[in-house]
Amino acid sequence: MSVELANRVAIVTGASGGIGQAIAREFALAGAAVVLGYGQRALPAETLAQELVGSGHQALACQADVSTASGAAALVKAAVDAFGHLDILVNNAGITRDGLFLRMKEKDWDDVLSTNLKSVYLCVQAASRQLLRSSCGRVINISSVASLMGNLGQANYVAAKAGMNGLTKTLAREFSGRSVTVNAVAPGFVETDMTASLGEMKERILAQIPLGRLGQPQDVAGLCVFLAGDAGSYITGQVIQVDGGLVM
Ligand code: NAP
């Protein structure tokens, strides 16, 4: 059994979705105890948690709306109650509410900003005491390459993810005195529910990706394990792309 993340406790938000499931699984396989946060879909998170526990790992699923302070606090409490402490926070929960800017509804702007950006503020606030106490504290924010290049129809999403990049760099500076690293991982197009409706755009997108394929959740999870482990301890304040060369 891998011990890269042995004795570490991690929260992964959005662990009922494609990328969050892969991160939670890889963290558990690397030896971490993992809290799988989910919003509305209990089944994927509960099923994965049970599967991991059944194969000798430490995991539990926890429902929590991360766009609320009470949801963020509940996740941290679940981690500390079950596993005693918290070392790693992965802010992965996210939504899209796409539409061209001139027609974008205020509610779609607010929902995306609060789920994708304010949630990071709330979760880091809730987790900060535990993370700063840890000897190997890590915050990993799942951003997007859209934050670097903009994207038609995603003004709300791009604003949230670009805000996340800036927040990442500031937190990296503020937490550096306690050796807590804070990084953002920026995926390109990854095959999950979020990209399931690409339809005929898929061929056009593939033509722009030098490596010639969409990403898999596993591609993102591998970098997260690296950043969370000792090998990543001298990397902080970075926005690291996992995009098959889409943006370079
Ligand atoms: P996904 O399959 O749609 O999963 C999204 C996850 O976010 C789900 O677990 C969902 O939980 C959770 N979530 C949404 N709102 C929430 C809330 N208020 N409270 C708690 N959890 C909430 O999407 P994905 O592709 O895995 O995306 C994961 C992250 O990667 C997102 O931040 C996304 O922006 C980013 N990303 C994805 C891609 C891509 O191509 N897929 C590219 C770049 C970046 P429930 O379903 O249980 O509500």
XYZ file of N, CA and C and ligand atoms in Angstrom:
792
model
N 0.850 -1.210 0.000
C 0.000 0.000 0.000
C 0.881 1.255 0.000
N 0.513 2.237 -0.833
C 1.302 3.464 -0.919
C 1.215 4.264 0.383
N 2.296 4.927 0.748
C 2.299 5.684 1.997
C 2.605 7.164 1.778
N 2.572 7.598 0.522
C 2.910 8.989 0.197
C 2.162 9.994 1.074
N 0.897 9.730 1.325
C 0.079 10.661 2.123
C -0.347 10.017 3.441
N 0.447 9.079 3.932
C 0.088 8.380 5.179
C -0.039 9.378 6.325
N -0.973 9.147 7.195
C -1.238 9.973 8.385
C -1.747 11.372 8.059
N -2.097 11.595 6.802
C -2.647 12.915 6.452
C -4.152 12.806 6.274
N -4.815 13.878 6.625
C -6.272 13.915 6.494
C -6.617 14.982 5.465
N -7.465 14.608 4.525
C -7.804 15.517 3.427
C -9.312 15.697 3.299
N -9.708 16.896 2.908
C -11.085 17.148 2.458
C -11.014 17.399 0.961
N -11.875 16.731 0.209
C -12.024 17.019 -1.220
C -13.468 17.453 -1.431
N -13.680 18.703 -1.817
C -15.053 19.134 -2.104
C -15.410 18.714 -3.534
N -16.702 18.598 -3.788
C -17.132 18.182 -5.123
C -16.746 16.744 -5.436
N -16.751 15.900 -4.416
C -16.289 14.514 -4.611
C -17.400 13.590 -5.105
N -18.537 14.159 -5.492
C -19.542 13.359 -6.208
C -19.394 13.542 -7.713
N -18.487 14.422 -8.137
C -18.286 14.682 -9.561
C -17.017 14.008 -10.064
N -16.809 14.091 -11.383
C -15.727 13.346 -12.022
C -14.346 13.611 -11.454
N -13.930 14.866 -11.409
C -12.566 15.167 -10.975
C -12.408 14.926 -9.473
N -13.415 15.332 -8.693
C -13.348 15.133 -7.236
C -13.275 13.664 -6.860
N -14.009 12.819 -7.590
C -13.962 11.378 -7.309
C -12.537 10.842 -7.524
N -11.928 11.274 -8.622
C -10.575 10.781 -8.927
C -9.572 11.267 -7.879
N -9.699 12.519 -7.463
C -8.762 13.045 -6.449
C -8.947 12.289 -5.135
N -10.207 12.125 -4.722
C -10.468 11.431 -3.454
C -9.919 10.007 -3.494
N -10.148 9.316 -4.607
C -9.666 7.940 -4.736
C -8.134 7.884 -4.655
N -7.466 8.756 -5.420
C -5.989 8.724 -5.439
C -5.403 9.117 -4.084
N -6.051 10.064 -3.409
C -5.576 10.436 -2.063
C -5.677 9.235 -1.126
N -6.821 8.556 -1.164
C -7.009 7.402 -0.277
C -6.002 6.303 -0.619
N -5.797 6.057 -1.911
C -4.837 5.018 -2.313
C -3.413 5.395 -1.897
N -3.159 6.700 -1.780
C -1.831 7.162 -1.348
C -1.716 7.193 0.179
N -2.759 6.746 0.863
C -2.667 6.584 2.318
C -3.375 7.628 3.154
N -3.987 8.641 2.519
C -4.675 9.680 3.302
C -6.049 9.202 3.765
N -6.509 9.761 4.876
C -7.916 9.627 5.268
C -8.654 10.755 4.568
N -9.757 10.439 3.908
C -10.384 11.431 3.022
C -11.849 11.671 3.378
N -12.210 12.944 3.466
C -13.622 13.326 3.566
C -14.079 13.743 2.178
N -15.092 13.038 1.674
C -15.616 13.316 0.328
C -16.825 14.246 0.455
N -16.616 15.528 0.183
C -17.725 16.475 0.248
C -18.591 16.385 -0.994
N -19.903 16.512 -0.812
C -20.786 16.556 -1.977
C -21.922 17.530 -1.705
N -22.564 17.961 -2.798
C -23.672 18.901 -2.676
C -25.003 18.177 -2.653
N -25.478 17.774 -3.855
C -26.809 17.169 -3.930
C -26.812 15.684 -4.234
N -25.716 15.177 -4.819
C -25.714 13.767 -5.235
C -24.973 12.909 -4.219
N -25.745 12.302 -3.318
C -25.118 11.473 -2.277
C -24.517 10.196 -2.867
N -25.201 9.612 -3.847
C -24.845 8.251 -4.271
C -23.382 8.076 -4.702
N -22.870 8.922 -5.621
C -21.479 8.684 -6.037
C -20.488 8.844 -4.884
N -20.729 9.822 -4.021
C -19.779 10.059 -2.924
C -19.866 8.939 -1.890
N -21.096 8.550 -1.520
C -21.271 7.475 -0.528
C -20.717 6.161 -1.075
N -20.974 5.892 -2.359
C -20.523 4.629 -2.962
C -18.996 4.545 -2.968
N -18.346 5.648 -3.368
C -16.878 5.633 -3.394
C -16.318 5.501 -1.979
N -16.906 6.237 -1.028
C -16.416 6.150 0.358
C -16.519 4.710 0.859
N -17.656 4.061 0.588
C -17.832 2.671 1.048
C -16.834 1.736 0.372
N -16.621 1.970 -0.926
C -15.670 1.129 -1.659
C -14.259 1.270 -1.065
N -13.882 2.507 -0.757
C -12.542 2.744 -0.209
C -12.401 2.108 1.171
N -13.426 2.287 2.005
C -13.375 1.689 3.349
C -13.329 0.161 3.227
N -14.111 -0.363 2.283
C -14.151 -1.816 2.073
C -12.809 -2.385 1.646
N -11.969 -1.534 1.024
C -10.658 -2.036 0.608
C -9.544 -1.569 1.550
N -9.950 -1.206 2.775
C -8.956 -0.961 3.820
C -8.473 0.471 3.949
N -9.138 1.413 3.260
C -8.725 2.811 3.343
C -9.645 3.564 4.299
N -9.289 4.811 4.582
C -10.106 5.625 5.492
C -10.826 6.688 4.684
N -12.148 6.679 4.745
C -12.924 7.638 3.947
C -14.310 7.787 4.535
N -14.871 8.978 4.361
C -16.292 9.149 4.671
C -16.861 10.237 3.789
N -18.140 10.095 3.456
C -18.812 11.092 2.624
C -19.575 12.052 3.525
N -19.632 13.321 3.105
C -20.283 14.336 3.939
C -21.002 15.341 3.052
N -22.301 15.462 3.239
C -23.071 16.455 2.479
C -22.808 17.844 3.055
N -22.502 18.807 2.209
C -22.290 20.171 2.692
C -22.310 21.132 1.506
N -23.131 22.152 1.606
C -23.149 23.208 0.582
C -21.983 24.153 0.868
N -20.948 24.101 0.033
C -19.734 24.879 0.318
C -19.894 26.373 0.022
N -21.045 26.759 -0.537
C -21.259 28.199 -0.733
C -21.836 28.841 0.523
N -21.947 28.062 1.603
C -22.407 28.616 2.888
C -21.350 28.376 3.959
N -21.283 29.297 4.919
C -20.304 29.147 6.005
C -20.616 27.902 6.826
N -21.903 27.600 7.014
C -22.247 26.413 7.822
C -21.836 25.136 7.100
N -21.946 25.112 5.771
C -21.521 23.938 5.013
C -20.017 23.731 5.118
N -19.267 24.808 4.970
C -17.806 24.712 5.064
C -17.396 24.236 6.455
N -18.047 24.785 7.481
C -17.719 24.394 8.860
C -18.064 22.924 9.097
N -19.163 22.457 8.505
C -19.571 21.058 8.696
C -18.542 20.093 8.117
N -17.959 20.452 6.986
C -16.942 19.586 6.370
C -15.713 19.462 7.272
N -15.278 20.604 7.783
C -14.080 20.589 8.642
C -14.379 19.805 9.923
N -15.572 20.012 10.473
C -15.945 19.284 11.696
C -15.982 17.777 11.430
N -16.515 17.394 10.280
C -16.585 15.964 9.945
C -15.180 15.366 9.889
N -14.241 16.104 9.298
C -12.862 15.604 9.177
C -12.217 15.461 10.551
N -12.359 16.492 11.366
C -11.682 16.475 12.672
C -12.339 15.462 13.610
N -13.682 15.383 13.577
C -14.370 14.403 14.438
C -13.964 12.980 14.071
N -13.877 12.707 12.763
C -13.606 11.325 12.329
C -12.131 10.966 12.407
N -11.266 11.918 12.036
C -9.857 11.549 11.853
C -8.887 12.359 12.719
N -9.389 13.302 13.511
C -8.560 13.964 14.517
C -7.879 15.252 14.102
N -7.653 15.436 12.832
C -6.980 16.657 12.388
C -7.243 16.849 10.902
N -6.640 17.892 10.300
C -6.832 18.155 8.869
C -5.539 18.736 8.299
N -5.076 18.162 7.204
C -3.828 18.626 6.590
C -4.012 19.192 5.185
N -4.991 18.663 4.455
C -5.100 18.994 3.027
C -6.541 19.389 2.703
N -6.679 20.534 2.041
C -8.012 20.968 1.589
C -7.966 21.130 0.074
N -8.816 20.393 -0.623
C -8.927 20.555 -2.074
C -10.268 21.211 -2.382
N -10.201 22.441 -2.865
C -11.419 23.178 -3.237
C -11.717 22.881 -4.700
N -12.582 21.893 -4.894
C -12.851 21.380 -6.244
C -14.302 21.611 -6.682
N -15.208 21.846 -5.731
C -16.632 22.005 -6.094
C -16.788 23.161 -7.074
N -17.606 22.960 -8.087
C -17.814 24.043 -9.039
C -19.012 23.784 -9.930
N -19.542 24.857 -10.478
C -20.674 24.761 -11.406
C -20.416 25.687 -12.589
N -21.163 25.457 -13.674
C -21.200 26.423 -14.774
C -22.652 26.880 -14.961
N -22.821 28.113 -15.338
C -24.128 28.660 -15.746
C -23.827 29.552 -16.939
N -23.542 28.922 -18.080
C -22.997 29.645 -19.232
C -24.050 30.496 -19.943
N -23.584 31.540 -20.556
C -24.434 32.407 -21.363
C -23.618 33.614 -21.782
N -23.919 34.145 -22.960
C -23.176 35.327 -23.396
C -23.393 36.469 -22.414
N -22.368 37.285 -22.238
C -22.364 38.295 -21.179
C -23.586 39.209 -21.239
N -23.933 39.674 -22.446
C -25.021 40.659 -22.536
C -26.363 40.076 -22.105
N -26.462 38.750 -22.098
C -27.722 38.110 -21.672
C -27.585 37.416 -20.320
N -26.443 37.584 -19.695
C -26.210 36.822 -18.459
C -27.069 37.357 -17.314
N -27.823 36.468 -16.717
C -28.709 36.835 -15.601
C -27.878 37.058 -14.329
N -28.329 38.007 -13.526
C -27.612 38.293 -12.283
C -27.533 37.039 -11.401
N -28.594 36.250 -11.415
C -28.572 35.036 -10.575
C -27.488 34.059 -11.037
N -27.310 33.951 -12.357
C -26.276 33.045 -12.860
C -24.876 33.550 -12.502
N -24.721 34.859 -12.516
C -23.454 35.449 -12.060
C -23.232 35.123 -10.577
N -24.239 35.420 -9.756
C -24.096 35.227 -8.309
C -23.884 33.758 -7.940
N -24.634 32.856 -8.582
C -24.517 31.426 -8.235
C -23.113 30.904 -8.530
N -22.576 31.288 -9.681
C -21.245 30.798 -10.055
C -20.175 31.418 -9.157
N -20.306 32.699 -8.877
C -19.300 33.339 -8.013
C -19.343 32.758 -6.607
N -20.547 32.484 -6.099
C -20.573 31.983 -4.719
C -20.174 30.515 -4.636
N -20.508 29.716 -5.647
C -20.130 28.288 -5.589
C -18.658 28.089 -5.924
N -18.141 28.857 -6.861
C -16.775 28.599 -7.354
C -15.708 29.456 -6.672
N -16.086 30.593 -6.117
C -15.061 31.469 -5.518
C -15.300 31.733 -4.028
N -16.513 32.166 -3.686
C -16.753 32.446 -2.262
C -16.564 31.173 -1.430
N -16.888 30.029 -2.025
C -16.713 28.751 -1.324
C -15.261 28.538 -0.897
N -14.332 29.022 -1.703
C -12.912 28.845 -1.372
C -12.574 29.692 -0.147
N -13.063 30.927 -0.158
C -12.897 31.787 1.029
C -13.480 31.088 2.269
N -14.701 30.576 2.135
C -15.381 29.984 3.296
C -14.668 28.718 3.781
N -14.275 27.864 2.844
C -13.644 26.600 3.251
C -12.264 26.833 3.858
N -11.491 27.757 3.264
C -10.159 28.021 3.832
C -10.314 28.675 5.206
N -11.273 29.599 5.332
C -11.531 30.199 6.654
C -11.828 29.110 7.678
N -12.728 28.196 7.304
C -13.148 27.159 8.254
C -11.996 26.216 8.596
N -11.123 25.967 7.613
C -10.060 24.970 7.796
C -8.749 25.570 8.298
N -8.647 26.894 8.321
C -7.324 27.513 8.489
C -6.647 27.137 9.796
N -7.403 27.074 10.879
C -6.755 26.756 12.162
C -6.084 25.374 12.098
N -6.805 24.405 11.521
C -6.254 23.055 11.392
C -5.069 23.026 10.431
N -5.202 23.716 9.306
C -4.139 23.684 8.293
C -2.861 24.334 8.814
N -3.010 25.440 9.558
C -1.832 26.150 10.048
C -1.151 25.380 11.180
N -1.910 24.520 11.817
C -1.358 23.693 12.898
C -0.616 22.476 12.326
N -0.958 22.087 11.110
C -0.371 20.895 10.495
C 1.087 21.149 10.106
N 1.896 20.117 10.145
C 3.288 20.275 9.693
C 3.393 20.094 8.175
N 2.283 19.746 7.534
C 2.319 19.536 6.075
C 1.019 20.066 5.442
N 0.646 21.292 5.818
C -0.623 21.848 5.350
C -0.604 22.155 3.858
N -1.707 21.847 3.203
C -1.817 22.077 1.757
C -3.215 22.585 1.424
N -3.268 23.607 0.551
C -4.536 23.994 -0.075
C -4.344 23.844 -1.576
N -5.248 23.121 -2.211
C -5.197 22.943 -3.674
C -6.540 23.401 -4.228
N -6.488 24.432 -5.052
C -7.721 24.984 -5.629
C -7.844 24.544 -7.086
N -8.970 23.966 -7.440
C -9.140 23.504 -8.815
C -9.720 24.652 -9.646
N -8.838 25.250 -10.440
C -9.179 26.392 -11.280
C -9.555 25.887 -12.671
N -9.135 26.583 -13.695
C -9.429 26.175 -15.082
C -8.537 26.977 -16.018
N -8.171 26.393 -17.147
C -7.406 27.179 -18.126
C -8.239 28.345 -18.665
N -9.554 28.247 -18.533
C -10.398 29.378 -18.956
C -10.028 30.641 -18.195
N -9.515 30.494 -16.982
C -9.121 31.657 -16.172
C -7.939 32.387 -16.786
N -7.188 31.700 -17.651
C -5.980 32.282 -18.244
C -6.245 32.885 -19.609
N -7.281 32.396 -20.289
C -7.474 32.836 -21.673
C -8.855 33.413 -21.941
N -9.755 33.380 -20.938
C -11.126 33.809 -21.179
C -11.849 32.761 -21.997
N -13.182 32.826 -21.995
C -13.936 31.859 -22.792
C -15.312 32.428 -23.104
N -15.660 32.386 -24.378
C -16.988 32.871 -24.804
C -18.083 32.225 -23.970
N -18.989 33.035 -23.439
C -20.146 32.484 -22.727
C -19.867 32.093 -21.289
N -18.663 32.412 -20.803
C -18.325 31.989 -19.437
C -17.778 33.153 -18.598
N -18.351 34.341 -18.762
C -17.831 35.499 -18.018
C -17.859 35.237 -16.513
N -18.951 34.652 -16.034
C -19.073 34.380 -14.594
C -18.031 33.346 -14.145
N -17.917 32.273 -14.895
C -17.000 31.170 -14.549
C -15.549 31.642 -14.609
N -15.216 32.379 -15.667
C -13.831 32.859 -15.827
C -13.489 33.860 -14.718
N -14.435 34.735 -14.390
C -14.186 35.698 -13.308
C -13.939 34.964 -11.991
N -14.735 33.924 -11.744
C -14.574 33.169 -10.489
C -13.228 32.456 -10.454
N -12.863 31.812 -11.559
C -11.603 31.051 -11.565
C -10.386 31.976 -11.564
N -10.482 33.118 -12.240
C -9.367 34.078 -12.191
C -9.249 34.645 -10.777
N -10.378 34.874 -10.133
C -10.354 35.301 -8.727
C -9.698 34.246 -7.857
N -10.001 33.007 -8.153
C -9.394 31.898 -7.399
C -7.874 31.912 -7.552
N -7.383 32.204 -8.766
C -5.930 32.244 -8.977
C -5.294 33.334 -8.120
N -5.928 34.494 -8.078
C -5.397 35.592 -7.275
C -5.445 35.272 -5.789
N -6.553 34.685 -5.371
C -6.686 34.279 -3.961
C -5.606 33.256 -3.605
N -5.324 32.348 -4.525
C -4.293 31.322 -4.307
C -2.943 31.968 -4.006
N -2.584 32.968 -4.814
C -1.268 33.598 -4.640
C -1.196 34.374 -3.320
N -2.283 35.032 -2.979
C -2.284 35.801 -1.728
C -2.239 34.869 -0.513
N -3.030 33.797 -0.555
C -2.995 32.834 0.551
C -1.622 32.186 0.650
N -1.001 31.925 -0.504
C 0.339 31.312 -0.489
C 1.310 32.204 0.279
N 1.191 33.514 0.062
C 2.069 34.441 0.792
C 1.704 34.476 2.279
N 0.390 34.582 2.569
C -0.017 34.744 3.964
C 0.243 33.489 4.796
N 0.183 32.297 4.175
C 0.359 31.048 4.930
C 1.792 30.528 4.877
N 2.676 31.241 4.149
C 4.023 30.704 3.926
C 4.813 30.581 5.228
N 4.524 31.473 6.182
C 5.261 31.445 7.452
C 5.050 30.150 8.204
N 3.957 29.457 7.915
C 3.686 28.176 8.588
C 3.899 27.002 7.634
N 4.598 27.275 6.530
C 4.915 26.223 5.533
C 3.687 25.543 4.946
N 2.568 26.242 4.960
C 1.382 25.711 4.277
C 1.462 26.159 2.821
N 1.448 25.226 1.897
C 1.498 25.615 0.488
C 0.080 25.766 -0.066
N -0.053 26.702 -1.003
C -1.359 26.974 -1.618
C -1.144 27.091 -3.120
N -1.745 26.203 -3.871
C -1.587 26.202 -5.323
C -2.931 26.022 -6.012
N -2.964 26.420 -7.264
C -4.147 26.160 -8.090
C -3.746 25.195 -9.205
N -4.659 24.294 -9.516
C -4.491 23.373 -10.636
C -5.520 23.785 -11.683
N -5.042 24.040 -12.895
C -5.936 24.542 -13.939
C -6.100 23.498 -15.046
N -7.173 22.707 -14.979
C -7.392 21.722 -16.042
C -7.854 22.398 -17.327
N -7.578 21.708 -18.437
C -8.190 22.084 -19.710
C -9.547 21.402 -19.794
N -9.821 20.740 -20.908
C -11.097 20.024 -21.042
C -10.935 18.598 -20.516
N -11.702 18.283 -19.482
C -11.619 16.964 -18.854
C -12.963 16.271 -19.014
N -12.931 14.986 -19.327
C -14.188 14.257 -19.557
C -14.916 13.969 -18.239
N -15.919 14.806 -17.954
C -16.781 14.629 -16.771
C -18.185 15.100 -17.161
N -19.105 15.083 -16.189
C -20.464 15.588 -16.444
C -20.423 17.029 -16.944
N -19.425 17.799 -16.432
C -19.366 19.223 -16.778
C -19.138 19.437 -18.276
N -18.443 18.512 -18.902
C -18.133 18.667 -20.328
C -18.929 17.673 -21.195
N -19.899 16.987 -20.592
C -20.626 15.928 -21.317
C -21.437 16.474 -22.489
N -21.812 17.758 -22.417
C -22.683 18.304 -23.452
C -21.918 19.107 -24.517
N -20.632 18.834 -24.688
C -19.846 19.584 -25.681
C -20.356 19.353 -27.102
N -20.897 18.160 -27.354
C -21.486 17.857 -28.654
C -20.501 18.063 -29.792
N -20.975 18.821 -30.802
C -20.145 18.971 -32.007
C -18.920 19.863 -31.780
N -18.909 20.591 -30.644
C -17.727 21.410 -30.324
C -16.510 20.543 -30.019
N -16.778 19.280 -29.679
C -15.691 18.405 -29.221
C -14.578 18.281 -30.267
N -14.962 18.115 -31.530
C -13.946 17.950 -32.579
C -13.103 19.207 -32.715
N -13.755 20.371 -32.593
C -13.010 21.635 -32.712
C -12.035 21.796 -31.542
N -12.490 21.393 -30.385
C -11.627 21.494 -29.201
C -10.434 20.550 -29.340
N -10.713 19.320 -29.764
C -9.631 18.333 -29.913
C -8.553 18.832 -30.859
N -8.984 19.551 -31.899
C -8.026 20.053 -32.890
C -7.061 21.065 -32.269
N -7.463 21.667 -31.128
C -6.602 22.678 -30.492
C -5.719 22.101 -29.387
N -5.867 20.822 -29.099
C -5.111 20.225 -27.992
C -3.927 19.446 -28.563
N -2.694 19.960 -28.351
C -1.531 19.291 -28.939
C -1.463 17.796 -28.629
N -1.816 17.380 -27.437
C -1.733 15.950 -27.121
C -2.897 15.154 -27.710
N -3.843 15.832 -28.363
C -4.821 15.150 -29.191
C -5.908 14.374 -28.471
N -6.114 14.657 -27.198
C -7.206 13.989 -26.480
C -7.714 14.901 -25.375
N -8.941 14.646 -24.923
C -9.434 15.338 -23.739
C -8.720 14.756 -22.520
N -8.692 15.527 -21.432
C -8.089 15.016 -20.206
C -9.027 14.039 -19.516
N -8.452 13.208 -18.679
C -9.228 12.325 -17.813
C -9.098 12.836 -16.375
N -10.103 12.611 -15.540
C -10.011 13.055 -14.137
C -8.703 12.618 -13.472
N -8.251 11.442 -13.827
C -6.990 10.896 -13.304
C -5.792 11.812 -13.578
N -5.817 12.478 -14.734
C -4.710 13.376 -15.083
C -4.601 14.511 -14.068
N -5.752 14.989 -13.617
C -5.773 16.080 -12.630
C -5.409 15.537 -11.246
N -5.923 14.348 -10.940
C -5.692 13.761 -9.607
C -4.208 13.494 -9.366
N -3.500 13.075 -10.420
C -2.082 12.771 -10.253
C -1.290 13.981 -9.786
N -1.577 15.139 -10.366
C -0.882 16.358 -9.941
C -1.271 16.720 -8.504
N -2.531 16.516 -8.158
C -2.968 16.845 -6.787
C -2.233 15.994 -5.760
N -2.042 14.707 -6.058
C -1.299 13.844 -5.130
C 0.134 14.363 -4.991
N 0.722 14.749 -6.107
C 2.103 15.268 -6.072
C 2.174 16.527 -5.187
N 1.258 17.463 -5.417
C 1.274 18.718 -4.650
C 0.997 18.467 -3.163
N 0.166 17.471 -2.875
C -0.211 17.199 -1.483
C 0.899 16.490 -0.714
N 1.787 15.815 -1.418
C 2.823 15.022 -0.751
C 4.100 15.805 -0.491
N 5.087 15.124 0.063
C 6.363 15.782 0.383
C 7.054 16.301 -0.872
N 6.855 15.632 -1.999
C 7.511 16.056 -3.243
C 7.074 17.461 -3.654
N 5.894 17.885 -3.193
C 5.373 19.199 -3.573
C 5.632 20.294 -2.556
N 6.468 20.012 -1.552
C 6.547 20.939 -0.413
C 7.217 22.279 -0.737
N 7.927 22.375 -1.875
C 8.600 23.638 -2.218
C 7.894 24.347 -3.370
N 6.654 23.972 -3.622
C 5.867 24.611 -4.683
C 4.723 25.352 -4.020
N 4.669 26.656 -4.196
C 3.524 27.402 -3.652
C 3.231 28.630 -4.492
N 1.971 29.037 -4.487
C 1.545 30.241 -5.207
C 1.464 30.057 -6.711
N 1.411 28.802 -7.169
C 1.436 28.537 -8.615
C 0.047 28.185 -9.151
N -0.140 28.498 -10.420
C -1.319 28.021 -11.156
C -0.773 27.048 -12.199
N -0.999 25.771 -11.997
C -0.356 24.745 -12.825
C -1.393 24.123 -13.761
N -1.104 24.185 -15.045
C -2.050 23.683 -16.046
C -1.919 22.173 -16.249
N -3.066 21.538 -16.445
C -3.125 20.115 -16.832
C -4.067 20.096 -18.024
N -3.528 20.367 -19.212
C -4.423 20.677 -20.329
C -3.966 20.108 -21.674
N -3.034 19.173 -21.647
C -2.585 18.568 -22.906
C -1.905 19.559 -23.835
N -1.482 20.715 -23.289
C -0.799 21.720 -24.104
C -1.725 22.744 -24.733
N -3.008 22.716 -24.339
C -3.998 23.636 -24.933
C -3.559 25.090 -24.843
N -3.082 25.497 -23.665
C -2.630 26.873 -23.485
C -1.143 26.865 -23.200
N -0.362 27.438 -24.106
C 1.080 27.544 -23.855
C 1.641 28.718 -24.622
P -18.811 17.835 -12.025
O -18.640 16.402 -12.393
O -19.999 18.583 -12.494
O -18.692 17.957 -10.423
C -18.934 19.169 -9.759
C -18.905 18.886 -8.266
O -19.142 20.115 -7.551
C -20.003 17.910 -7.838
O -19.454 17.019 -6.888
C -21.019 18.816 -7.165
O -21.748 18.173 -6.142
C -20.109 19.855 -6.541
N -20.840 21.062 -6.160
C -21.445 21.957 -6.980
N -22.032 22.920 -6.238
C -21.786 22.621 -4.931
C -22.117 23.228 -3.696
N -22.810 24.366 -3.621
N -21.688 22.626 -2.549
C -20.983 21.487 -2.592
N -20.633 20.871 -3.724
C -21.029 21.432 -4.884
O -17.566 18.678 -12.521
P -16.019 18.332 -12.690
O -15.730 18.369 -14.128
O -15.635 17.160 -11.875
O -15.399 19.674 -12.067
C -14.683 19.730 -10.854
C -13.926 21.048 -10.806
O -13.014 21.101 -11.897
C -14.820 22.283 -10.940
O -14.378 23.285 -10.060
C -14.618 22.703 -12.384
O -14.826 24.088 -12.560
C -13.173 22.316 -12.593
N -12.826 22.135 -14.004
C -13.408 21.175 -14.759
C -13.045 21.038 -16.092
C -13.633 19.969 -16.977
O -13.345 20.001 -18.186
N -14.428 19.046 -16.482
C -12.125 21.904 -16.644
C -11.545 22.889 -15.853
C -11.904 22.983 -14.530
P -23.271 17.592 -6.375
O -23.341 17.145 -7.803
O -23.348 16.509 -5.364
O -24.186 18.738 -6.077
